[in-house]
Amino acid sequence: MGFSFLHTADLHLGSPFLGLSSNDEELARRVAAASREAFEELVDQAISRQVKFVVIAGDIYDGDWKDTTIGHFFNRQMARLQRAGIPVYKVRGNHDAESVITSAVTLPDSVKVFSSRRPETFLIPELKVALHGQSFANRAVTENLSLGYPAPEPGYFNIGVLHTSCDGRPPHANYAPCSVQELLQRGYDYWALGHCHEYEVVNDSPPIIFPGNLQGRSIRETGPKGAVIVEVEDGQVSSLSRLHLARIQWALITADLTGTTSEEDAFEVIRSAIQKEVEAAGGIPLVFRMVLSGSTPLHQMLRTQPARVKDEVLAAANHCTDAIWLESVKVQTSEPSTASAGQ
């Protein structure tokens, strides 16, 4: 029997976007809506692809609610999944631990939340699926929760759901620490992890997966963001595919100005570097940091005229696309050496 499920984590609904000083109203509007729109698209994809269930491996919220608006938004999306016959299984992470979220909105019965007191197992008999997980009771869980997870359910496809740093992946806090070997020893068929914001296949067989976060929130979270669709055939994972869901993508763009002697040449190199990133993003709006590197006679001008350089970088970006914003410009160029200049 074949089926598919969706694995996501680190939605951080309600999170502020960091490092934005622009007064651009369009950017402010897009940024405010990005995380919610990404999650709405995730629900759209789950319904259109007719997945059998959704797994959320922690940090749905970024912290306690200022009001119930974000809770009602999440509830509406869960209700959409319920009407489509798609249950949701979720653990709480460090940002939405039981002690952190003090408000509540009653979720549909189709949303199953793993206990924070001890590992818990939910069975889906018609699919022969067993999901094992434990939520965070507090923000800082320093014990290895995975050691308490139960043995696999015989004859079932077993999924471990865990919010963890797993081998201490920086820069994330070392919460619910565990090793890959300890996860493998549980004998499960798939590990749905959360906490680390980069997509990573930690282990191939059985798959141990960080889906990454749904929407980048600063220049530290660049590149495509989204979730994972898992296809299961005859009790084994047959394929994994990423869903790119971010509504805004952060990018770190480097332009090597080595050898450029005129401003015209330098800004053409910059424009070309931006154009490559725009094409790679496939139409997703970009917020980018421009890093200027290399050895160039223009070094002094680049260092002493930051406002002009920023204006020219932004102008180059706008030649490539309308949907782009500049976070900052970092000048890391140097003067050519005397020997190089004389050649």
Short mmCIF file of N, CA, C and O in Angstrom, two decimals, residues 19 99 106 194 215 217 246:
data_model
loop_
_atom_site.label_atom_id
_atom_site.label_comp_id
_atom_site.label_asym_id
_atom_site.label_seq_id
_atom_site.Cartn_x
_atom_site.Cartn_y
_atom_site.Cartn_z
N GLY A 19 16.76 42.52 10.71
CA GLY A 19 17.76 43.13 9.84
C GLY A 19 17.19 43.97 8.73
O GLY A 19 17.88 44.27 7.76
N SER A 99 5.21 25.39 28.56
CA SER A 99 5.30 26.47 29.54
C SER A 99 5.41 27.84 28.89
O SER A 99 5.25 28.87 29.56
N THR A 106 -8.89 26.34 20.87
CA THR A 106 -9.20 24.92 20.71
C THR A 106 -9.05 24.49 19.25
O THR A 106 -9.69 25.05 18.37
N GLY A 194 12.98 18.54 13.81
CA GLY A 194 12.82 19.97 13.74
C GLY A 194 13.87 20.64 14.60
O GLY A 194 14.60 19.98 15.33
N GLN A 215 10.04 29.68 6.25
CA GLN A 215 10.26 31.01 5.70
C GLN A 215 11.49 31.61 6.38
O GLN A 215 11.52 31.75 7.59
N ARG A 217 13.98 34.28 7.89
CA ARG A 217 13.60 35.48 8.64
C ARG A 217 14.69 36.54 8.69
O ARG A 217 14.46 37.65 9.16
N ALA A 246 8.72 29.36 0.62
CA ALA A 246 8.96 30.71 1.11
C ALA A 246 8.40 31.75 0.14
O ALA A 246 8.50 31.60 -1.08
#
